[in-house]
XYZ file of N, CA and C in Angstrom:
582
model
N 0.845 -1.165 0.001
C 0.004 -0.015 -0.010
C 0.888 1.266 0.007
N 0.560 2.190 -0.877
C 1.361 3.410 -0.979
C 1.116 4.339 0.205
N 2.175 4.974 0.641
C 2.101 5.943 1.737
C 1.734 7.320 1.149
N 1.134 8.172 1.978
C 0.760 9.512 1.509
C 1.946 10.253 0.939
N 3.122 10.129 1.595
C 4.309 10.860 1.167
C 4.882 10.339 -0.170
N 4.463 9.146 -0.579
C 4.892 8.648 -1.895
C 4.028 9.250 -3.001
N 2.782 9.504 -2.696
C 1.874 10.085 -3.671
C 2.010 11.614 -3.777
N 2.242 12.219 -2.642
C 2.313 13.694 -2.598
C 3.495 14.074 -1.708
N 4.607 14.459 -2.343
C 5.832 14.745 -1.584
C 5.588 15.984 -0.674
N 5.984 15.890 0.573
C 5.743 16.966 1.515
C 6.660 18.151 1.294
N 6.172 19.298 1.682
C 6.965 20.500 1.764
C 7.402 20.665 3.220
N 8.675 20.930 3.443
C 9.223 21.115 4.790
C 9.690 22.556 4.943
N 9.680 23.037 6.161
C 10.112 24.433 6.391
C 11.029 24.523 7.580
N 11.978 25.488 7.488
C 12.845 25.836 8.598
C 12.736 27.360 8.749
N 13.522 27.906 9.631
C 13.498 29.341 9.834
C 13.782 30.142 8.587
N 14.796 29.705 7.807
C 15.203 30.414 6.602
C 14.739 29.796 5.297
N 14.321 28.510 5.365
C 14.185 27.754 4.125
C 12.847 27.090 3.963
N 12.514 26.807 2.707
C 11.419 25.939 2.345
C 12.006 24.815 1.513
N 11.746 23.568 1.872
C 12.184 22.444 1.086
C 10.953 21.905 0.352
N 11.003 21.962 -0.978
C 9.846 21.616 -1.781
C 10.313 20.991 -3.090
N 9.354 20.372 -3.805
C 9.635 19.835 -5.112
C 9.952 20.982 -6.059
N 11.019 20.838 -6.828
C 11.351 21.846 -7.838
C 10.361 21.742 -8.992
N 10.133 22.884 -9.674
C 9.261 22.913 -10.845
C 9.960 23.666 -11.964
N 9.333 23.667 -13.128
C 9.905 24.387 -14.262
C 10.031 25.875 -13.993
N 9.262 26.402 -13.045
C 9.403 27.810 -12.684
C 10.728 28.132 -11.998
N 11.412 27.070 -11.526
C 12.694 27.247 -10.867
C 13.882 27.263 -11.838
N 13.625 27.017 -13.119
C 14.699 26.937 -14.116
C 15.618 28.145 -14.131
N 15.132 29.414 -14.108
C 16.065 30.532 -14.133
C 17.020 30.509 -12.951
N 16.549 30.175 -11.749
C 17.425 30.091 -10.576
C 18.412 28.921 -10.727
N 17.934 27.792 -11.197
C 18.797 26.623 -11.366
C 19.922 26.868 -12.373
N 19.630 27.650 -13.412
C 20.651 27.947 -14.418
C 21.800 28.716 -13.830
N 21.590 29.406 -12.718
C 22.659 30.188 -12.093
C 23.742 29.296 -11.482
N 23.378 28.083 -11.063
C 24.332 27.319 -10.283
C 24.415 25.821 -10.604
N 23.378 25.234 -11.098
C 23.329 23.760 -11.195
C 24.399 23.154 -12.105
N 24.798 23.841 -13.152
C 25.788 23.330 -14.067
C 27.214 23.776 -13.786
N 27.430 24.508 -12.701
C 28.759 25.048 -12.402
C 29.746 23.955 -12.023
N 30.923 24.002 -12.638
C 31.929 22.967 -12.449
C 32.323 22.747 -11.002
N 32.386 23.825 -10.190
C 32.877 23.674 -8.814
C 31.926 22.796 -7.965
N 30.677 22.663 -8.369
C 29.744 21.784 -7.649
C 30.148 20.311 -7.804
N 30.863 19.997 -8.867
C 31.138 18.599 -9.188
C 32.574 18.187 -8.870
N 33.330 19.044 -8.236
C 34.726 18.737 -7.876
C 34.809 17.449 -7.118
N 33.902 17.226 -6.123
C 33.926 16.014 -5.324
C 32.657 15.195 -5.513
N 31.925 15.421 -6.544
C 30.655 14.773 -6.770
C 30.798 13.371 -7.350
N 31.955 13.061 -7.910
C 32.169 11.741 -8.519
C 31.853 11.684 -9.987
N 31.433 12.797 -10.537
C 31.155 12.912 -11.974
C 31.028 14.377 -12.385
N 30.955 14.593 -13.668
C 30.726 15.962 -14.172
C 29.225 16.211 -14.242
N 28.857 17.471 -14.440
C 27.464 17.829 -14.608
C 26.873 17.126 -15.821
N 25.621 16.653 -15.686
C 24.931 16.008 -16.805
C 24.362 17.063 -17.738
N 23.851 16.612 -18.871
C 23.230 17.532 -19.826
C 22.063 18.296 -19.176
N 21.246 17.588 -18.417
C 20.070 18.239 -17.835
C 20.495 19.191 -16.707
N 21.643 18.931 -16.046
C 22.104 19.845 -15.024
C 22.686 21.100 -15.678
N 23.274 20.946 -16.823
C 23.779 22.133 -17.568
C 22.644 22.911 -18.229
N 21.566 22.199 -18.540
C 20.369 22.837 -19.152
C 19.154 22.379 -18.333
N 18.871 23.018 -17.197
C 17.848 22.535 -16.283
C 16.451 22.451 -16.861
N 16.194 23.107 -17.972
C 14.867 22.941 -18.612
C 14.607 21.493 -18.937
N 15.676 20.725 -19.257
C 15.549 19.311 -19.606
C 15.035 18.471 -18.434
N 15.254 18.930 -17.228
C 14.815 18.190 -16.062
C 13.304 18.076 -15.966
N 12.600 18.970 -16.632
C 11.156 19.021 -16.492
C 10.436 18.593 -17.760
N 11.175 17.966 -18.694
C 10.581 17.400 -19.895
C 10.599 15.859 -19.778
N 9.438 15.307 -19.815
C 9.327 13.842 -19.722
C 9.600 13.242 -21.096
N 10.700 12.491 -21.236
C 11.036 11.954 -22.560
C 10.071 10.851 -23.031
N 9.340 10.282 -22.097
C 8.370 9.205 -22.438
C 7.072 9.446 -21.666
N 6.299 10.438 -22.084
C 5.116 10.790 -21.330
C 4.018 9.702 -21.368
N 4.139 8.766 -22.255
C 3.129 7.708 -22.353
C 3.349 6.598 -21.340
N 4.519 6.608 -20.685
C 4.823 5.545 -19.708
C 4.200 5.937 -18.361
N 3.437 5.005 -17.795
C 2.873 5.239 -16.467
C 3.888 4.815 -15.423
N 4.271 5.755 -14.606
C 5.332 5.480 -13.620
C 4.736 5.307 -12.214
N 5.375 4.427 -11.453
C 4.975 4.231 -10.061
C 5.453 5.427 -9.249
N 4.738 5.791 -8.192
C 5.232 6.829 -7.306
C 6.586 6.411 -6.719
N 7.473 7.368 -6.592
C 8.816 7.091 -6.089
C 8.856 7.128 -4.564
N 9.662 6.263 -3.975
C 9.914 6.332 -2.565
C 10.992 7.357 -2.219
N 11.709 7.846 -3.235
C 12.751 8.811 -3.035
C 12.180 10.194 -2.750
N 12.970 11.031 -2.099
C 12.611 12.433 -1.838
C 13.697 13.297 -2.494
N 13.285 14.293 -3.246
C 14.236 15.237 -3.819
C 13.667 16.612 -3.629
N 14.184 17.284 -2.601
C 13.677 18.617 -2.268
C 14.573 19.721 -2.849
N 13.957 20.739 -3.416
C 14.695 21.936 -3.728
C 14.837 22.738 -2.418
N 16.006 23.341 -2.233
C 16.226 24.182 -1.080
C 15.960 25.613 -1.530
N 14.934 26.209 -1.004
C 14.446 27.514 -1.447
C 14.519 28.518 -0.290
N 15.046 29.703 -0.578
C 15.113 30.751 0.412
C 13.707 31.244 0.692
N 13.318 31.254 1.971
C 11.966 31.644 2.340
C 11.681 33.118 1.914
N 12.631 34.011 2.105
C 12.403 35.419 1.800
C 12.184 35.710 0.318
N 13.008 35.075 -0.539
C 12.954 35.399 -1.952
C 12.233 34.379 -2.807
N 12.070 33.157 -2.309
C 11.478 32.119 -3.097
C 12.431 31.512 -4.140
N 13.697 31.830 -4.014
C 14.724 31.411 -4.962
C 15.274 30.027 -4.595
N 15.323 29.132 -5.610
C 15.902 27.792 -5.398
C 17.413 27.877 -5.476
N 18.068 27.508 -4.360
C 19.521 27.650 -4.299
C 20.232 26.320 -4.019
N 19.492 25.245 -3.876
C 20.140 23.971 -3.614
C 19.169 22.808 -3.676
N 19.681 21.643 -3.336
C 18.873 20.399 -3.316
C 19.323 19.515 -2.166
N 18.365 18.816 -1.592
C 18.643 17.731 -0.669
C 17.839 16.553 -1.138
N 18.504 15.389 -1.221
C 17.830 14.187 -1.717
C 18.016 13.026 -0.736
N 16.946 12.283 -0.582
C 16.986 10.976 0.095
C 16.617 9.996 -1.016
N 17.562 9.165 -1.428
C 17.358 8.366 -2.625
C 17.881 6.934 -2.431
N 17.682 6.107 -3.452
C 18.038 4.695 -3.370
C 17.420 4.040 -2.138
N 16.138 4.286 -1.942
C 15.451 3.676 -0.807
C 15.404 2.166 -1.021
N 15.833 1.428 -0.048
C 15.882 -0.038 -0.125
C 14.949 -0.648 0.909
N 13.946 -1.367 0.433
C 13.032 -2.098 1.305
C 12.388 -1.241 2.394
N 12.188 0.026 2.095
C 11.623 0.971 3.038
C 12.387 0.939 4.381
N 13.645 0.625 4.308
C 14.466 0.488 5.532
C 15.684 1.425 5.565
N 16.370 1.580 4.423
C 17.527 2.438 4.368
C 17.592 3.191 3.076
N 18.341 4.300 3.079
C 18.440 5.138 1.895
C 19.758 5.928 1.915
N 20.087 6.488 0.792
C 21.270 7.362 0.665
C 20.868 8.830 0.758
N 21.835 9.657 1.081
C 21.615 11.098 1.245
C 22.572 11.820 0.266
N 22.071 12.874 -0.359
C 22.903 13.751 -1.180
C 22.420 15.155 -1.081
N 23.280 16.115 -1.342
C 22.921 17.519 -1.280
C 23.905 18.333 -2.078
N 23.423 19.494 -2.526
C 24.300 20.443 -3.215
C 23.700 21.837 -3.078
N 24.577 22.854 -3.215
C 24.149 24.210 -2.932
C 24.877 25.177 -3.854
N 24.164 26.213 -4.281
C 24.744 27.299 -5.045
C 25.994 27.776 -4.296
N 27.137 27.878 -4.980
C 28.374 28.302 -4.278
C 28.283 29.651 -3.583
N 27.449 30.545 -4.047
C 27.322 31.851 -3.392
C 26.775 31.733 -1.963
N 26.190 30.565 -1.628
C 25.583 30.372 -0.323
C 26.344 29.395 0.548
N 27.548 28.984 0.122
C 28.346 28.080 0.930
C 28.750 28.761 2.231
N 29.007 27.965 3.242
C 29.511 28.387 4.543
C 28.542 29.301 5.313
N 27.269 29.067 5.111
C 26.259 29.833 5.827
C 25.317 28.923 6.638
N 25.629 27.637 6.691
C 24.795 26.711 7.465
C 23.518 26.308 6.785
N 23.359 26.661 5.514
C 22.085 26.427 4.828
C 21.864 24.919 4.609
N 22.862 24.245 4.084
C 22.660 22.813 3.803
C 22.528 22.038 5.120
N 23.246 22.430 6.149
C 23.068 21.779 7.452
C 21.621 21.923 7.914
N 21.102 23.143 7.810
C 19.706 23.391 8.245
C 18.714 22.571 7.432
N 18.940 22.506 6.107
C 18.045 21.739 5.232
C 18.139 20.257 5.503
N 19.356 19.758 5.609
C 19.544 18.315 5.832
C 18.961 17.878 7.188
N 19.148 18.685 8.220
C 18.576 18.345 9.529
C 17.050 18.201 9.416
N 16.430 19.105 8.710
C 14.958 19.034 8.567
C 14.544 17.799 7.776
N 15.289 17.494 6.732
C 14.993 16.296 5.913
C 15.166 15.041 6.755
N 16.223 14.982 7.509
C 16.489 13.802 8.385
C 15.380 13.654 9.412
N 15.014 14.746 10.025
C 13.930 14.701 11.019
C 12.653 14.154 10.382
N 12.312 14.659 9.212
C 11.098 14.171 8.553
C 11.188 12.658 8.283
N 12.296 12.239 7.724
C 12.438 10.811 7.340
C 12.284 9.919 8.564
N 12.936 10.253 9.659
C 12.888 9.382 10.828
C 11.597 9.523 11.629
N 10.891 10.620 11.502
C 9.629 10.787 12.226
C 8.430 10.365 11.405
N 8.514 10.408 10.055
C 7.330 10.196 9.219
C 7.386 9.008 8.296
N 8.543 8.349 8.179
C 8.653 7.194 7.281
C 9.157 6.001 8.097
N 9.273 4.900 7.402
C 9.756 3.641 8.039
C 11.268 3.511 8.010
N 11.948 4.438 7.366
C 13.383 4.302 7.218
C 14.076 4.256 8.575
N 15.032 3.364 8.681
C 15.805 3.185 9.924
C 17.251 3.632 9.794
N 17.728 3.780 8.520
C 19.152 4.132 8.340
C 19.284 5.053 7.134
N 20.130 6.089 7.273
C 20.541 6.941 6.192
C 22.054 6.805 6.082
N 22.554 6.855 4.849
C 23.983 6.810 4.687
C 24.424 7.790 3.601
N 25.693 8.201 3.689
C 26.236 9.130 2.698
C 27.682 8.745 2.450
N 28.122 8.982 1.223
C 29.523 8.827 0.904
C 30.048 10.199 0.545
N 31.298 10.499 0.958
C 31.856 11.810 0.699
C 33.343 11.657 0.447
N 33.827 12.287 -0.617
C 35.232 12.283 -0.942
C 35.999 12.827 0.266
N 37.087 12.190 0.640
C 37.837 12.581 1.830
C 38.360 14.029 1.739
N 38.511 14.561 0.541
C 38.992 15.927 0.400
C 37.899 16.956 0.616
N 36.664 16.515 0.647
C 35.524 17.439 0.774
C 35.225 17.677 2.267
N 36.082 18.454 2.906
C 35.976 18.666 4.334
C 34.678 19.435 4.734
N 34.187 20.281 3.848
C 32.964 21.017 4.142
C 31.759 20.063 4.233
N 31.714 19.097 3.337
C 30.634 18.122 3.341
C 30.719 17.205 4.556
N 31.954 16.845 4.913
C 32.161 16.021 6.130
C 31.597 16.777 7.325
N 31.858 18.061 7.414
C 31.393 18.867 8.539
C 29.857 18.916 8.566
N 29.210 19.045 7.417
C 27.753 19.093 7.368
C 27.210 17.773 7.950
N 27.753 16.644 7.491
C 27.250 15.361 7.976
C 27.446 15.211 9.477
N 28.625 15.642 9.985
C 28.867 15.546 11.434
C 27.887 16.407 12.211
N 27.637 17.642 11.764
C 26.646 18.505 12.425
C 25.270 17.939 12.416
N 24.974 17.112 11.428
C 23.640 16.494 11.334
C 23.576 15.140 12.064
N 24.662 14.770 12.772
C 24.644 13.583 13.587
C 25.132 12.324 12.921
N 25.559 12.402 11.667
C 26.074 11.219 10.982
C 27.404 10.813 11.590
N 27.669 9.521 11.615
C 28.874 8.944 12.186
C 29.739 8.383 11.078
N 30.994 8.711 11.081
C 31.903 8.116 10.071
C 32.100 6.638 10.405
N 31.703 5.786 9.499
C 31.767 4.342 9.730
C 32.986 3.700 9.086
N 33.681 4.420 8.242
C 34.847 3.874 7.590
C 35.291 4.683 6.407
N 36.445 4.307 5.862
C 36.963 4.980 4.679
C 37.267 3.912 3.625
N 36.763 4.120 2.455
C 37.058 3.245 1.307
C 38.237 3.845 0.585
N 39.272 3.038 0.406
C 40.464 3.559 -0.287
C 40.370 3.200 -1.769
N 40.492 4.250 -2.610
C 40.462 4.122 -4.069
C 39.280 3.309 -4.552
N 38.132 3.564 -3.965
C 36.898 2.908 -4.425
C 36.209 3.747 -5.483
N 35.171 3.152 -6.069
C 34.445 3.865 -7.116
C 33.280 4.655 -6.467
N 33.359 5.977 -6.588
C 32.280 6.817 -6.108
C 31.630 7.432 -7.334
N 30.450 6.994 -7.620
C 29.706 7.348 -8.839
C 30.492 6.880 -10.047
N 31.305 7.743 -10.678
C 32.051 7.276 -11.835
C 33.543 7.596 -11.769
N 34.027 7.953 -10.587
C 35.438 8.198 -10.411
C 35.987 7.351 -9.277
N 37.299 7.182 -9.258
C 37.932 6.405 -8.201
C 38.652 7.380 -7.276
N 38.374 7.238 -5.991
C 38.977 8.139 -5.006
C 38.876 7.469 -3.632
N 39.514 8.098 -2.636
C 39.282 7.693 -1.252
C 38.027 8.404 -0.795
N 37.099 7.662 -0.159
C 35.873 8.336 0.355
C 35.444 7.706 1.650
N 34.819 8.574 2.457
C 34.267 8.146 3.747
C 32.844 7.661 3.566
N 32.464 6.726 4.426
C 31.054 6.292 4.506
C 30.530 6.755 5.860
N 29.424 7.489 5.825
C 28.789 7.990 7.039
C 27.401 7.334 7.165
N 26.996 7.091 8.397
C 25.688 6.516 8.630
C 24.985 7.213 9.769
N 23.646 7.184 9.731
C 22.814 7.718 10.812
C 21.629 6.796 10.944
N 21.385 6.369 12.178
C 20.238 5.494 12.453
C 19.143 6.284 13.157
N 17.924 5.827 12.979
C 16.791 6.429 13.684
C 17.084 6.562 15.176
N 17.625 5.510 15.772
C 17.894 5.507 17.204
C 18.950 6.561 17.572
N 19.874 6.853 16.648
C 20.868 7.910 16.929
C 20.194 9.264 17.070
N 19.258 9.569 16.184
C 18.572 10.837 16.222
C 17.760 10.966 17.500
N 17.110 9.878 17.882
C 16.263 9.916 19.105
C 17.075 10.258 20.342
N 18.385 9.908 20.290
C 19.209 10.134 21.449
C 19.885 11.504 21.498
N 19.647 12.336 20.498
C 20.299 13.681 20.440
C 19.402 14.725 21.046
N 19.779 15.282 22.152
C 19.028 16.376 22.757
C 19.183 17.618 21.923
N 18.087 18.308 21.654
C 18.160 19.581 20.961
C 18.616 19.467 19.534
N 18.405 18.321 18.876
C 18.833 18.122 17.502
C 18.325 19.276 16.642
N 19.263 19.878 15.932
C 18.921 20.938 15.002
C 18.843 22.320 15.603
N 19.002 22.458 16.927
C 18.928 23.790 17.563
C 20.252 24.509 17.392
N 20.156 25.785 17.156
C 21.322 26.681 17.101
C 22.371 26.272 16.076
N 21.973 25.713 14.970
C 22.947 25.358 13.913
C 22.839 26.298 12.758
């Protein structure tokens, strides 16, 4: 049986942000940052065609195919004040409604302002409070110290380092981080003052 959140993806809010499904109306904002090379330095691949031309993200190449609702969540990170889409947070590769992967990216002009930490904390809270997921995990290139810090602030625990493993389509050293539902339950004041 499908869950409500599979049929209608929720909108989440924080003090500064709205996390919502991106639409074709976000294309002008996405064009400012989504295809920029610096976003993909540690991403494990280069920008795709649709990332370089975000209009493609909203064109269904096979509109005649009936698709099942996705268990994945892909939120645009939108500034509450301006309504501008400046990033993304995704919970994807959901396996048996038990575990999933985490990914995020942000317009470089907004780096080092705690925005992705704020967005990811809200996404994690939603997932562990409103879905059956018990585990979230993330992989991060060891050189990406900013992303490591985001995960640590959000309660993720470094579980190990893969040496010269394949991360997406490149080979590098990368850390594996994990967060369990029970970990979040044990954190007093999770998400406060970040």
